[in-house]
Amino acid sequence: MRPPKAIFFDLDDTLIRAYGRPVEAWTRFLTPLTEILSGHPVETARDAILTYSRAFWSDGGRHKEWRQKLSEARRHCVREGLASLGITEEAVIHRIADGFTAEREAAIELFPGAVDTLEALRARGIRLALVTNGAAAPQRAKVRRFALERHFDHIQIEGEVGYGKPEDAAYHALLKALDVAPGEAWIVGDNLEWEVAAPQRHGIFAVWHDSEGDGLPAGTTVRPDRVIRAVPEVLQGW
Ligand SMILES: [Mg+2]
């Protein structure tokens, strides 16, 4: 396998661990809060929130709108999820939603080897772009928090430019910014639509980051060109 001229990296759950393992995260967060769950077990409250959240985020149009205001979206999902259990007190909703948002935020970390891999790719002369969906302020804050600017020739944040994955404009802009043809570029990410199926339609080689080792979901027709379990695997086989 020949190295590409350019690689486009996703941010959340590709270079940094951000939203992975929600079942475990919710269980951990809710366990000390049993006294405000109106007698419901932690697992019941967790599943009510997660069931509502999954349905909420499964719609592409709604996803695009609400990922620009994640704290508000989390309050909405907690409110609606817990309403199904008869928990409607707004102070409880806020304590749970905002507390979880803060805890998730604090727990974000770089995946092992992510920065070393970016440095190794740069040393080989491969052009790099960072492409992330979401609002301008929180996404830019993560880029700064982990000092990622210096590794990239181009940083493309949905909330800053006005378009995001899987829109055609997002991939066109990446190719143009790094001055490469689709066949000369790879994209690396954890989302099977945004970083695999959609870029493949443009002729970009798609590397799926399966950081949890879950494998492809049952029934999916999406076929990544390559699957990696850890960021440094990008370098293997050259
Ligand atoms: Mg991602």
JSON list of C-alpha atoms and ligand atoms in Angstrom, two decimals:
[
{"chain": "A", "resi": 1, "resn": "MET", "atom": "CA", "xyz": [0.00, 0.00, 0.00]},
{"chain": "A", "resi": 2, "resn": "ARG", "atom": "CA", "xyz": [1.40, 3.38, -1.03]},
{"chain": "A", "resi": 3, "resn": "PRO", "atom": "CA", "xyz": [1.17, 6.35, 1.33]},
{"chain": "A", "resi": 4, "resn": "PRO", "atom": "CA", "xyz": [-1.32, 9.00, 0.21]},
{"chain": "A", "resi": 5, "resn": "LYS", "atom": "CA", "xyz": [-0.38, 12.61, -0.50]},
{"chain": "A", "resi": 6, "resn": "ALA", "atom": "CA", "xyz": [-2.87, 13.86, 2.07]},
{"chain": "A", "resi": 7, "resn": "ILE", "atom": "CA", "xyz": [-4.89, 12.56, 5.01]},
{"chain": "A", "resi": 8, "resn": "PHE", "atom": "CA", "xyz": [-8.04, 14.14, 6.47]},
{"chain": "A", "resi": 9, "resn": "PHE", "atom": "CA", "xyz": [-8.53, 13.32, 10.15]},
{"chain": "A", "resi": 10, "resn": "ASP", "atom": "CA", "xyz": [-11.79, 13.49, 12.05]},
{"chain": "A", "resi": 11, "resn": "LEU", "atom": "CA", "xyz": [-11.44, 14.78, 15.63]},
{"chain": "A", "resi": 12, "resn": "ASP", "atom": "CA", "xyz": [-14.01, 13.33, 18.06]},
{"chain": "A", "resi": 13, "resn": "ASP", "atom": "CA", "xyz": [-13.52, 9.62, 18.74]},
{"chain": "A", "resi": 14, "resn": "THR", "atom": "CA", "xyz": [-10.80, 9.50, 16.09]},
{"chain": "A", "resi": 15, "resn": "LEU", "atom": "CA", "xyz": [-7.91, 11.55, 17.51]},
{"chain": "A", "resi": 16, "resn": "ILE", "atom": "CA", "xyz": [-9.53, 12.18, 20.91]},
{"chain": "A", "resi": 17, "resn": "ARG", "atom": "CA", "xyz": [-11.75, 9.95, 23.02]},
{"chain": "A", "resi": 18, "resn": "ALA", "atom": "CA", "xyz": [-14.90, 12.05, 23.35]},
{"chain": "A", "resi": 19, "resn": "TYR", "atom": "CA", "xyz": [-18.25, 10.29, 23.18]},
{"chain": "A", "resi": 20, "resn": "GLY", "atom": "CA", "xyz": [-17.36, 6.60, 23.26]},
{"chain": "A", "resi": 21, "resn": "ARG", "atom": "CA", "xyz": [-18.95, 3.98, 25.53]},
{"chain": "A", "resi": 22, "resn": "PRO", "atom": "CA", "xyz": [-22.05, 5.98, 26.55]},
{"chain": "A", "resi": 23, "resn": "VAL", "atom": "CA", "xyz": [-23.59, 3.07, 28.49]},
{"chain": "A", "resi": 24, "resn": "GLU", "atom": "CA", "xyz": [-20.59, 2.84, 30.80]},
{"chain": "A", "resi": 25, "resn": "ALA", "atom": "CA", "xyz": [-20.32, 6.65, 31.10]},
{"chain": "A", "resi": 26, "resn": "TRP", "atom": "CA", "xyz": [-23.96, 7.07, 32.07]},
{"chain": "A", "resi": 27, "resn": "THR", "atom": "CA", "xyz": [-23.83, 4.22, 34.56]},
{"chain": "A", "resi": 28, "resn": "ARG", "atom": "CA", "xyz": [-20.79, 5.73, 36.23]},
{"chain": "A", "resi": 29, "resn": "PHE", "atom": "CA", "xyz": [-22.33, 9.19, 36.32]},
{"chain": "A", "resi": 30, "resn": "LEU", "atom": "CA", "xyz": [-25.78, 8.21, 37.60]},
{"chain": "A", "resi": 31, "resn": "THR", "atom": "CA", "xyz": [-24.65, 5.76, 40.29]},
{"chain": "A", "resi": 32, "resn": "PRO", "atom": "CA", "xyz": [-23.97, 8.43, 42.97]},
{"chain": "A", "resi": 33, "resn": "LEU", "atom": "CA", "xyz": [-27.24, 10.20, 42.06]},
{"chain": "A", "resi": 34, "resn": "THR", "atom": "CA", "xyz": [-29.74, 7.48, 42.96]},
{"chain": "A", "resi": 35, "resn": "GLU", "atom": "CA", "xyz": [-31.47, 9.72, 45.51]},
{"chain": "A", "resi": 36, "resn": "ILE", "atom": "CA", "xyz": [-32.80, 12.00, 42.75]},
{"chain": "A", "resi": 37, "resn": "LEU", "atom": "CA", "xyz": [-34.03, 9.20, 40.45]},
{"chain": "A", "resi": 38, "resn": "SER", "atom": "CA", "xyz": [-37.41, 8.81, 42.21]},
{"chain": "A", "resi": 39, "resn": "GLY", "atom": "CA", "xyz": [-36.66, 5.24, 43.21]},
{"chain": "A", "resi": 40, "resn": "HIS", "atom": "CA", "xyz": [-35.78, 4.05, 39.71]},
{"chain": "A", "resi": 41, "resn": "PRO", "atom": "CA", "xyz": [-32.65, 1.91, 39.37]},
{"chain": "A", "resi": 42, "resn": "VAL", "atom": "CA", "xyz": [-29.66, 3.55, 37.67]},
{"chain": "A", "resi": 43, "resn": "GLU", "atom": "CA", "xyz": [-29.95, 1.14, 34.73]},
{"chain": "A", "resi": 44, "resn": "THR", "atom": "CA", "xyz": [-33.59, 2.10, 34.12]},
{"chain": "A", "resi": 45, "resn": "ALA", "atom": "CA", "xyz": [-32.84, 5.83, 34.13]},
{"chain": "A", "resi": 46, "resn": "ARG", "atom": "CA", "xyz": [-29.77, 5.32, 31.95]},
{"chain": "A", "resi": 47, "resn": "ASP", "atom": "CA", "xyz": [-31.67, 3.24, 29.40]},
{"chain": "A", "resi": 48, "resn": "ALA", "atom": "CA", "xyz": [-34.53, 5.75, 29.26]},
{"chain": "A", "resi": 49, "resn": "ILE", "atom": "CA", "xyz": [-32.08, 8.56, 28.45]},
{"chain": "A", "resi": 50, "resn": "LEU", "atom": "CA", "xyz": [-30.09, 6.50, 25.96]},
{"chain": "A", "resi": 51, "resn": "THR", "atom": "CA", "xyz": [-33.14, 5.13, 24.15]},
{"chain": "A", "resi": 52, "resn": "TYR", "atom": "CA", "xyz": [-34.48, 8.62, 23.64]},
{"chain": "A", "resi": 53, "resn": "SER", "atom": "CA", "xyz": [-31.04, 9.99, 22.67]},
{"chain": "A", "resi": 54, "resn": "ARG", "atom": "CA", "xyz": [-30.38, 7.32, 20.04]},
{"chain": "A", "resi": 55, "resn": "ALA", "atom": "CA", "xyz": [-33.72, 7.97, 18.35]},
{"chain": "A", "resi": 56, "resn": "PHE", "atom": "CA", "xyz": [-33.16, 11.72, 18.59]},
{"chain": "A", "resi": 57, "resn": "TRP", "atom": "CA", "xyz": [-29.70, 11.65, 16.98]},
{"chain": "A", "resi": 58, "resn": "SER", "atom": "CA", "xyz": [-30.60, 9.09, 14.30]},
{"chain": "A", "resi": 59, "resn": "ASP", "atom": "CA", "xyz": [-32.21, 11.75, 12.09]},
{"chain": "A", "resi": 60, "resn": "GLY", "atom": "CA", "xyz": [-29.59, 13.43, 9.87]},
{"chain": "A", "resi": 61, "resn": "GLY", "atom": "CA", "xyz": [-31.34, 16.80, 9.60]},
{"chain": "A", "resi": 62, "resn": "ARG", "atom": "CA", "xyz": [-31.97, 17.00, 13.33]},
{"chain": "A", "resi": 63, "resn": "HIS", "atom": "CA", "xyz": [-28.38, 15.93, 13.99]},
{"chain": "A", "resi": 64, "resn": "LYS", "atom": "CA", "xyz": [-27.02, 18.78, 11.85]},
{"chain": "A", "resi": 65, "resn": "GLU", "atom": "CA", "xyz": [-29.11, 21.36, 13.66]},
{"chain": "A", "resi": 66, "resn": "TRP", "atom": "CA", "xyz": [-28.63, 20.16, 17.24]},
{"chain": "A", "resi": 67, "resn": "ARG", "atom": "CA", "xyz": [-24.93, 19.29, 17.17]},
{"chain": "A", "resi": 68, "resn": "GLN", "atom": "CA", "xyz": [-24.42, 23.07, 17.07]},
{"chain": "A", "resi": 69, "resn": "LYS", "atom": "CA", "xyz": [-25.89, 23.26, 20.59]},
{"chain": "A", "resi": 70, "resn": "LEU", "atom": "CA", "xyz": [-24.89, 20.08, 22.39]},
{"chain": "A", "resi": 71, "resn": "SER", "atom": "CA", "xyz": [-25.62, 21.19, 25.97]},
{"chain": "A", "resi": 72, "resn": "GLU", "atom": "CA", "xyz": [-29.16, 22.12, 25.00]},
{"chain": "A", "resi": 73, "resn": "ALA", "atom": "CA", "xyz": [-29.56, 18.85, 23.10]},
{"chain": "A", "resi": 74, "resn": "ARG", "atom": "CA", "xyz": [-28.43, 16.89, 26.14]},
{"chain": "A", "resi": 75, "resn": "ARG", "atom": "CA", "xyz": [-30.94, 18.67, 28.37]},
{"chain": "A", "resi": 76, "resn": "HIS", "atom": "CA", "xyz": [-33.67, 17.88, 25.86]},
{"chain": "A", "resi": 77, "resn": "CYS", "atom": "CA", "xyz": [-32.76, 14.17, 25.69]},
{"chain": "A", "resi": 78, "resn": "VAL", "atom": "CA", "xyz": [-32.49, 13.84, 29.48]},
{"chain": "A", "resi": 79, "resn": "ARG", "atom": "CA", "xyz": [-35.82, 15.68, 29.93]},
{"chain": "A", "resi": 80, "resn": "GLU", "atom": "CA", "xyz": [-37.67, 13.53, 27.40]},
{"chain": "A", "resi": 81, "resn": "GLY", "atom": "CA", "xyz": [-36.02, 10.29, 28.47]},
{"chain": "A", "resi": 82, "resn": "LEU", "atom": "CA", "xyz": [-36.73, 10.77, 32.17]},
{"chain": "A", "resi": 83, "resn": "ALA", "atom": "CA", "xyz": [-40.28, 12.02, 31.48]},
{"chain": "A", "resi": 84, "resn": "SER", "atom": "CA", "xyz": [-41.06, 8.44, 30.40]},
{"chain": "A", "resi": 85, "resn": "LEU", "atom": "CA", "xyz": [-40.28, 7.44, 34.03]},
{"chain": "A", "resi": 86, "resn": "GLY", "atom": "CA", "xyz": [-42.34, 10.29, 35.50]},
{"chain": "A", "resi": 87, "resn": "ILE", "atom": "CA", "xyz": [-39.25, 12.34, 36.46]},
{"chain": "A", "resi": 88, "resn": "THR", "atom": "CA", "xyz": [-40.07, 15.88, 35.37]},
{"chain": "A", "resi": 89, "resn": "GLU", "atom": "CA", "xyz": [-38.50, 18.21, 37.93]},
{"chain": "A", "resi": 90, "resn": "GLU", "atom": "CA", "xyz": [-36.47, 20.74, 35.94]},
{"chain": "A", "resi": 91, "resn": "ALA", "atom": "CA", "xyz": [-33.76, 21.08, 38.64]},
{"chain": "A", "resi": 92, "resn": "VAL", "atom": "CA", "xyz": [-33.17, 17.32, 38.44]},
{"chain": "A", "resi": 93, "resn": "ILE", "atom": "CA", "xyz": [-33.04, 17.42, 34.63]},
{"chain": "A", "resi": 94, "resn": "HIS", "atom": "CA", "xyz": [-30.45, 20.19, 34.70]},
{"chain": "A", "resi": 95, "resn": "ARG", "atom": "CA", "xyz": [-28.34, 18.58, 37.39]},
{"chain": "A", "resi": 96, "resn": "ILE", "atom": "CA", "xyz": [-28.17, 15.34, 35.43]},
{"chain": "A", "resi": 97, "resn": "ALA", "atom": "CA", "xyz": [-27.77, 16.79, 31.93]},
{"chain": "A", "resi": 98, "resn": "ASP", "atom": "CA", "xyz": [-25.30, 19.56, 32.78]},
{"chain": "A", "resi": 99, "resn": "GLY", "atom": "CA", "xyz": [-23.39, 17.37, 35.22]},
{"chain": "A", "resi": 100, "resn": "PHE", "atom": "CA", "xyz": [-22.96, 14.68, 32.58]},
{"chain": "A", "resi": 101, "resn": "THR", "atom": "CA", "xyz": [-21.90, 17.24, 29.97]},
{"chain": "A", "resi": 102, "resn": "ALA", "atom": "CA", "xyz": [-19.24, 18.63, 32.35]},
{"chain": "A", "resi": 103, "resn": "GLU", "atom": "CA", "xyz": [-17.98, 15.17, 33.28]},
{"chain": "A", "resi": 104, "resn": "ARG", "atom": "CA", "xyz": [-17.73, 14.10, 29.63]},
{"chain": "A", "resi": 105, "resn": "GLU", "atom": "CA", "xyz": [-15.91, 17.30, 28.77]},
{"chain": "A", "resi": 106, "resn": "ALA", "atom": "CA", "xyz": [-13.39, 16.81, 31.56]},
{"chain": "A", "resi": 107, "resn": "ALA", "atom": "CA", "xyz": [-12.74, 13.20, 30.54]},
{"chain": "A", "resi": 108, "resn": "ILE", "atom": "CA", "xyz": [-11.82, 13.95, 26.91]},
{"chain": "A", "resi": 109, "resn": "GLU", "atom": "CA", "xyz": [-8.29, 12.77, 26.11]},
{"chain": "A", "resi": 110, "resn": "LEU", "atom": "CA", "xyz": [-6.03, 12.12, 23.17]},
{"chain": "A", "resi": 111, "resn": "PHE", "atom": "CA", "xyz": [-5.91, 8.52, 21.99]},
{"chain": "A", "resi": 112, "resn": "PRO", "atom": "CA", "xyz": [-2.53, 6.88, 22.64]},
{"chain": "A", "resi": 113, "resn": "GLY", "atom": "CA", "xyz": [-0.08, 7.55, 19.84]},
{"chain": "A", "resi": 114, "resn": "ALA", "atom": "CA", "xyz": [-2.29, 10.10, 18.08]},
{"chain": "A", "resi": 115, "resn": "VAL", "atom": "CA", "xyz": [0.16, 13.00, 18.21]},
{"chain": "A", "resi": 116, "resn": "ASP", "atom": "CA", "xyz": [3.18, 10.78, 17.46]},
{"chain": "A", "resi": 117, "resn": "THR", "atom": "CA", "xyz": [1.34, 9.52, 14.39]},
{"chain": "A", "resi": 118, "resn": "LEU", "atom": "CA", "xyz": [0.58, 13.04, 13.16]},
{"chain": "A", "resi": 119, "resn": "GLU", "atom": "CA", "xyz": [4.24, 13.96, 13.61]},
{"chain": "A", "resi": 120, "resn": "ALA", "atom": "CA", "xyz": [5.39, 10.84, 11.76]},
{"chain": "A", "resi": 121, "resn": "LEU", "atom": "CA", "xyz": [3.03, 11.60, 8.87]},
{"chain": "A", "resi": 122, "resn": "ARG", "atom": "CA", "xyz": [4.26, 15.20, 8.67]},
{"chain": "A", "resi": 123, "resn": "ALA", "atom": "CA", "xyz": [7.85, 13.96, 8.69]},
{"chain": "A", "resi": 124, "resn": "ARG", "atom": "CA", "xyz": [7.00, 11.92, 5.58]},
{"chain": "A", "resi": 125, "resn": "GLY", "atom": "CA", "xyz": [5.70, 15.04, 3.87]},
{"chain": "A", "resi": 126, "resn": "ILE", "atom": "CA", "xyz": [2.07, 14.00, 3.96]},
{"chain": "A", "resi": 127, "resn": "ARG", "atom": "CA", "xyz": [-0.31, 16.96, 4.04]},
{"chain": "A", "resi": 128, "resn": "LEU", "atom": "CA", "xyz": [-2.82, 16.82, 6.91]},
{"chain": "A", "resi": 129, "resn": "ALA", "atom": "CA", "xyz": [-6.24, 18.30, 7.51]},
{"chain": "A", "resi": 130, "resn": "LEU", "atom": "CA", "xyz": [-8.50, 18.16, 10.54]},
{"chain": "A", "resi": 131, "resn": "VAL", "atom": "CA", "xyz": [-12.21, 18.04, 9.72]},
{"chain": "A", "resi": 132, "resn": "THR", "atom": "CA", "xyz": [-14.81, 18.13, 12.46]},
{"chain": "A", "resi": 133, "resn": "ASN", "atom": "CA", "xyz": [-18.54, 18.64, 12.69]},
{"chain": "A", "resi": 134, "resn": "GLY", "atom": "CA", "xyz": [-20.11, 20.71, 15.44]},
{"chain": "A", "resi": 135, "resn": "ALA", "atom": "CA", "xyz": [-20.19, 24.27, 16.74]},
{"chain": "A", "resi": 136, "resn": "ALA", "atom": "CA", "xyz": [-17.27, 26.64, 16.28]},
{"chain": "A", "resi": 137, "resn": "ALA", "atom": "CA", "xyz": [-16.45, 27.46, 19.91]},
{"chain": "A", "resi": 138, "resn": "PRO", "atom": "CA", "xyz": [-16.38, 23.99, 21.51]},
{"chain": "A", "resi": 139, "resn": "GLN", "atom": "CA", "xyz": [-14.62, 22.34, 18.56]},
{"chain": "A", "resi": 140, "resn": "ARG", "atom": "CA", "xyz": [-11.98, 25.09, 18.35]},
{"chain": "A", "resi": 141, "resn": "ALA", "atom": "CA", "xyz": [-11.55, 24.85, 22.13]},
{"chain": "A", "resi": 142, "resn": "LYS", "atom": "CA", "xyz": [-10.74, 21.13, 21.82]},
{"chain": "A", "resi": 143, "resn": "VAL", "atom": "CA", "xyz": [-8.23, 21.82, 19.04]},
{"chain": "A", "resi": 144, "resn": "ARG", "atom": "CA", "xyz": [-6.48, 24.33, 21.33]},
{"chain": "A", "resi": 145, "resn": "ARG", "atom": "CA", "xyz": [-6.78, 22.22, 24.47]},
{"chain": "A", "resi": 146, "resn": "PHE", "atom": "CA", "xyz": [-4.80, 19.44, 22.84]},
{"chain": "A", "resi": 147, "resn": "ALA", "atom": "CA", "xyz": [-2.46, 21.81, 20.92]},
{"chain": "A", "resi": 148, "resn": "LEU", "atom": "CA", "xyz": [-3.43, 20.29, 17.59]},
{"chain": "A", "resi": 149, "resn": "GLU", "atom": "CA", "xyz": [-3.15, 23.36, 15.33]},
{"chain": "A", "resi": 150, "resn": "ARG", "atom": "CA", "xyz": [0.54, 22.94, 14.64]},
{"chain": "A", "resi": 151, "resn": "HIS", "atom": "CA", "xyz": [0.05, 19.46, 13.15]},
{"chain": "A", "resi": 152, "resn": "PHE", "atom": "CA", "xyz": [-2.33, 20.49, 10.37]},
{"chain": "A", "resi": 153, "resn": "ASP", "atom": "CA", "xyz": [-2.13, 22.39, 7.09]},
{"chain": "A", "resi": 154, "resn": "HIS", "atom": "CA", "xyz": [-5.87, 22.97, 7.22]},
{"chain": "A", "resi": 155, "resn": "ILE", "atom": "CA", "xyz": [-8.48, 22.88, 10.00]},
{"chain": "A", "resi": 156, "resn": "GLN", "atom": "CA", "xyz": [-12.11, 22.71, 8.94]},
{"chain": "A", "resi": 157, "resn": "ILE", "atom": "CA", "xyz": [-14.74, 23.14, 11.66]},
{"chain": "A", "resi": 158, "resn": "GLU", "atom": "CA", "xyz": [-18.38, 22.91, 10.57]},
{"chain": "A", "resi": 159, "resn": "GLY", "atom": "CA", "xyz": [-19.51, 25.80, 12.78]},
{"chain": "A", "resi": 160, "resn": "GLU", "atom": "CA", "xyz": [-16.79, 28.05, 11.34]},
{"chain": "A", "resi": 161, "resn": "VAL", "atom": "CA", "xyz": [-17.23, 27.27, 7.63]},
{"chain": "A", "resi": 162, "resn": "GLY", "atom": "CA", "xyz": [-20.98, 26.59, 7.46]},
{"chain": "A", "resi": 163, "resn": "TYR", "atom": "CA", "xyz": [-20.85, 23.10, 5.99]},
{"chain": "A", "resi": 164, "resn": "GLY", "atom": "CA", "xyz": [-20.01, 19.72, 7.44]},
{"chain": "A", "resi": 165, "resn": "LYS", "atom": "CA", "xyz": [-19.78, 16.03, 6.71]},
{"chain": "A", "resi": 166, "resn": "PRO", "atom": "CA", "xyz": [-21.48, 14.32, 4.86]},
{"chain": "A", "resi": 167, "resn": "GLU", "atom": "CA", "xyz": [-22.18, 17.34, 2.61]},
{"chain": "A", "resi": 168, "resn": "ASP", "atom": "CA", "xyz": [-20.29, 17.36, -0.71]},
{"chain": "A", "resi": 169, "resn": "ALA", "atom": "CA", "xyz": [-18.95, 20.83, 0.08]},
{"chain": "A", "resi": 170, "resn": "ALA", "atom": "CA", "xyz": [-17.00, 19.48, 3.07]},
{"chain": "A", "resi": 171, "resn": "TYR", "atom": "CA", "xyz": [-14.98, 17.00, 0.98]},
{"chain": "A", "resi": 172, "resn": "HIS", "atom": "CA", "xyz": [-14.53, 19.41, -1.95]},
{"chain": "A", "resi": 173, "resn": "ALA", "atom": "CA", "xyz": [-13.11, 22.00, 0.44]},
{"chain": "A", "resi": 174, "resn": "LEU", "atom": "CA", "xyz": [-10.67, 19.49, 1.96]},
{"chain": "A", "resi": 175, "resn": "LEU", "atom": "CA", "xyz": [-9.36, 18.40, -1.44]},
{"chain": "A", "resi": 176, "resn": "LYS", "atom": "CA", "xyz": [-8.99, 21.99, -2.55]},
{"chain": "A", "resi": 177, "resn": "ALA", "atom": "CA", "xyz": [-7.31, 23.15, 0.65]},
{"chain": "A", "resi": 178, "resn": "LEU", "atom": "CA", "xyz": [-4.67, 20.42, 0.46]},
{"chain": "A", "resi": 179, "resn": "ASP", "atom": "CA", "xyz": [-4.48, 20.61, -3.37]},
{"chain": "A", "resi": 180, "resn": "VAL", "atom": "CA", "xyz": [-4.95, 16.88, -4.00]},
{"chain": "A", "resi": 181, "resn": "ALA", "atom": "CA", "xyz": [-7.14, 14.71, -6.22]},
{"chain": "A", "resi": 182, "resn": "PRO", "atom": "CA", "xyz": [-9.57, 12.31, -4.48]},
{"chain": "A", "resi": 183, "resn": "GLY", "atom": "CA", "xyz": [-7.41, 9.32, -5.43]},
{"chain": "A", "resi": 184, "resn": "GLU", "atom": "CA", "xyz": [-4.46, 10.87, -3.60]},
{"chain": "A", "resi": 185, "resn": "ALA", "atom": "CA", "xyz": [-6.30, 11.34, -0.29]},
{"chain": "A", "resi": 186, "resn": "TRP", "atom": "CA", "xyz": [-7.30, 9.26, 2.68]},
{"chain": "A", "resi": 187, "resn": "ILE", "atom": "CA", "xyz": [-9.82, 10.10, 5.38]},
{"chain": "A", "resi": 188, "resn": "VAL", "atom": "CA", "xyz": [-9.69, 8.61, 8.87]},
{"chain": "A", "resi": 189, "resn": "GLY", "atom": "CA", "xyz": [-12.69, 8.61, 11.18]},
{"chain": "A", "resi": 190, "resn": "ASP", "atom": "CA", "xyz": [-15.11, 6.69, 13.38]},
{"chain": "A", "resi": 191, "resn": "ASN", "atom": "CA", "xyz": [-18.39, 7.59, 11.65]},
{"chain": "A", "resi": 192, "resn": "LEU", "atom": "CA", "xyz": [-19.40, 5.13, 8.94]},
{"chain": "A", "resi": 193, "resn": "GLU", "atom": "CA", "xyz": [-21.39, 7.70, 6.98]},
{"chain": "A", "resi": 194, "resn": "TRP", "atom": "CA", "xyz": [-19.30, 10.85, 7.41]},
{"chain": "A", "resi": 195, "resn": "GLU", "atom": "CA", "xyz": [-15.83, 9.31, 7.12]},
{"chain": "A", "resi": 196, "resn": "VAL", "atom": "CA", "xyz": [-16.50, 6.19, 5.09]},
{"chain": "A", "resi": 197, "resn": "ALA", "atom": "CA", "xyz": [-19.56, 6.00, 2.83]},
{"chain": "A", "resi": 198, "resn": "ALA", "atom": "CA", "xyz": [-19.79, 9.68, 1.85]},
{"chain": "A", "resi": 199, "resn": "PRO", "atom": "CA", "xyz": [-16.08, 10.29, 1.14]},
{"chain": "A", "resi": 200, "resn": "GLN", "atom": "CA", "xyz": [-15.89, 6.97, -0.77]},
{"chain": "A", "resi": 201, "resn": "ARG", "atom": "CA", "xyz": [-18.53, 8.35, -3.13]},
{"chain": "A", "resi": 202, "resn": "HIS", "atom": "CA", "xyz": [-16.04, 11.12, -3.90]},
{"chain": "A", "resi": 203, "resn": "GLY", "atom": "CA", "xyz": [-13.26, 8.60, -4.54]},
{"chain": "A", "resi": 204, "resn": "ILE", "atom": "CA", "xyz": [-11.44, 9.18, -1.25]},
{"chain": "A", "resi": 205, "resn": "PHE", "atom": "CA", "xyz": [-9.87, 6.13, 0.46]},
{"chain": "A", "resi": 206, "resn": "ALA", "atom": "CA", "xyz": [-11.71, 5.59, 3.75]},
{"chain": "A", "resi": 207, "resn": "VAL", "atom": "CA", "xyz": [-10.07, 4.33, 6.93]},
{"chain": "A", "resi": 208, "resn": "TRP", "atom": "CA", "xyz": [-12.52, 3.48, 9.71]},
{"chain": "A", "resi": 209, "resn": "HIS", "atom": "CA", "xyz": [-11.26, 3.95, 13.28]},
{"chain": "A", "resi": 210, "resn": "ASP", "atom": "CA", "xyz": [-12.95, 1.24, 15.33]},
{"chain": "A", "resi": 211, "resn": "SER", "atom": "CA", "xyz": [-11.44, 2.34, 18.65]},
{"chain": "A", "resi": 212, "resn": "GLU", "atom": "CA", "xyz": [-13.64, 0.06, 20.75]},
{"chain": "A", "resi": 213, "resn": "GLY", "atom": "CA", "xyz": [-13.11, -2.97, 18.54]},
{"chain": "A", "resi": 214, "resn": "ASP", "atom": "CA", "xyz": [-16.83, -3.39, 18.04]},
{"chain": "A", "resi": 215, "resn": "GLY", "atom": "CA", "xyz": [-16.55, -4.39, 14.37]},
{"chain": "A", "resi": 216, "resn": "LEU", "atom": "CA", "xyz": [-19.01, -3.26, 11.71]},
{"chain": "A", "resi": 217, "resn": "PRO", "atom": "CA", "xyz": [-22.61, -3.06, 12.96]},
{"chain": "A", "resi": 218, "resn": "ALA", "atom": "CA", "xyz": [-24.87, -5.92, 11.87]},
{"chain": "A", "resi": 219, "resn": "GLY", "atom": "CA", "xyz": [-26.69, -5.18, 8.66]},
{"chain": "A", "resi": 220, "resn": "THR", "atom": "CA", "xyz": [-24.55, -2.28, 7.51]},
{"chain": "A", "resi": 221, "resn": "THR", "atom": "CA", "xyz": [-23.72, -2.14, 3.81]},
{"chain": "A", "resi": 222, "resn": "VAL", "atom": "CA", "xyz": [-20.83, 0.27, 4.42]},
{"chain": "A", "resi": 223, "resn": "ARG", "atom": "CA", "xyz": [-17.43, -1.19, 3.65]},
{"chain": "A", "resi": 224, "resn": "PRO", "atom": "CA", "xyz": [-14.39, 0.77, 4.81]},
{"chain": "A", "resi": 225, "resn": "ASP", "atom": "CA", "xyz": [-11.29, 0.48, 2.61]},
{"chain": "A", "resi": 226, "resn": "ARG", "atom": "CA", "xyz": [-9.36, -0.23, 5.77]},
{"chain": "A", "resi": 227, "resn": "VAL", "atom": "CA", "xyz": [-10.14, -0.69, 9.48]},
{"chain": "A", "resi": 228, "resn": "ILE", "atom": "CA", "xyz": [-7.80, 0.37, 12.28]},
{"chain": "A", "resi": 229, "resn": "ARG", "atom": "CA", "xyz": [-8.13, -0.16, 16.03]},
{"chain": "A", "resi": 230, "resn": "ALA", "atom": "CA", "xyz": [-5.63, 2.55, 17.00]},
{"chain": "A", "resi": 231, "resn": "VAL", "atom": "CA", "xyz": [-4.37, 5.72, 15.30]},
{"chain": "A", "resi": 232, "resn": "PRO", "atom": "CA", "xyz": [-0.73, 4.52, 14.83]},
{"chain": "A", "resi": 233, "resn": "GLU", "atom": "CA", "xyz": [-2.00, 1.67, 12.63]},
{"chain": "A", "resi": 234, "resn": "VAL", "atom": "CA", "xyz": [-2.43, 4.29, 9.89]},
{"chain": "A", "resi": 235, "resn": "LEU", "atom": "CA", "xyz": [1.34, 4.01, 9.35]},
{"chain": "A", "resi": 236, "resn": "GLN", "atom": "CA", "xyz": [1.41, 0.23, 9.04]},
{"chain": "A", "resi": 237, "resn": "GLY", "atom": "CA", "xyz": [2.16, -1.48, 5.77]},
{"chain": "A", "resi": 238, "resn": "TRP", "atom": "CA", "xyz": [3.90, 1.37, 3.94]},
{"chain": "B", "resi": 1, "resn": "MG", "atom": "MG", "xyz": [-15.94, 11.30, 15.11]}
]
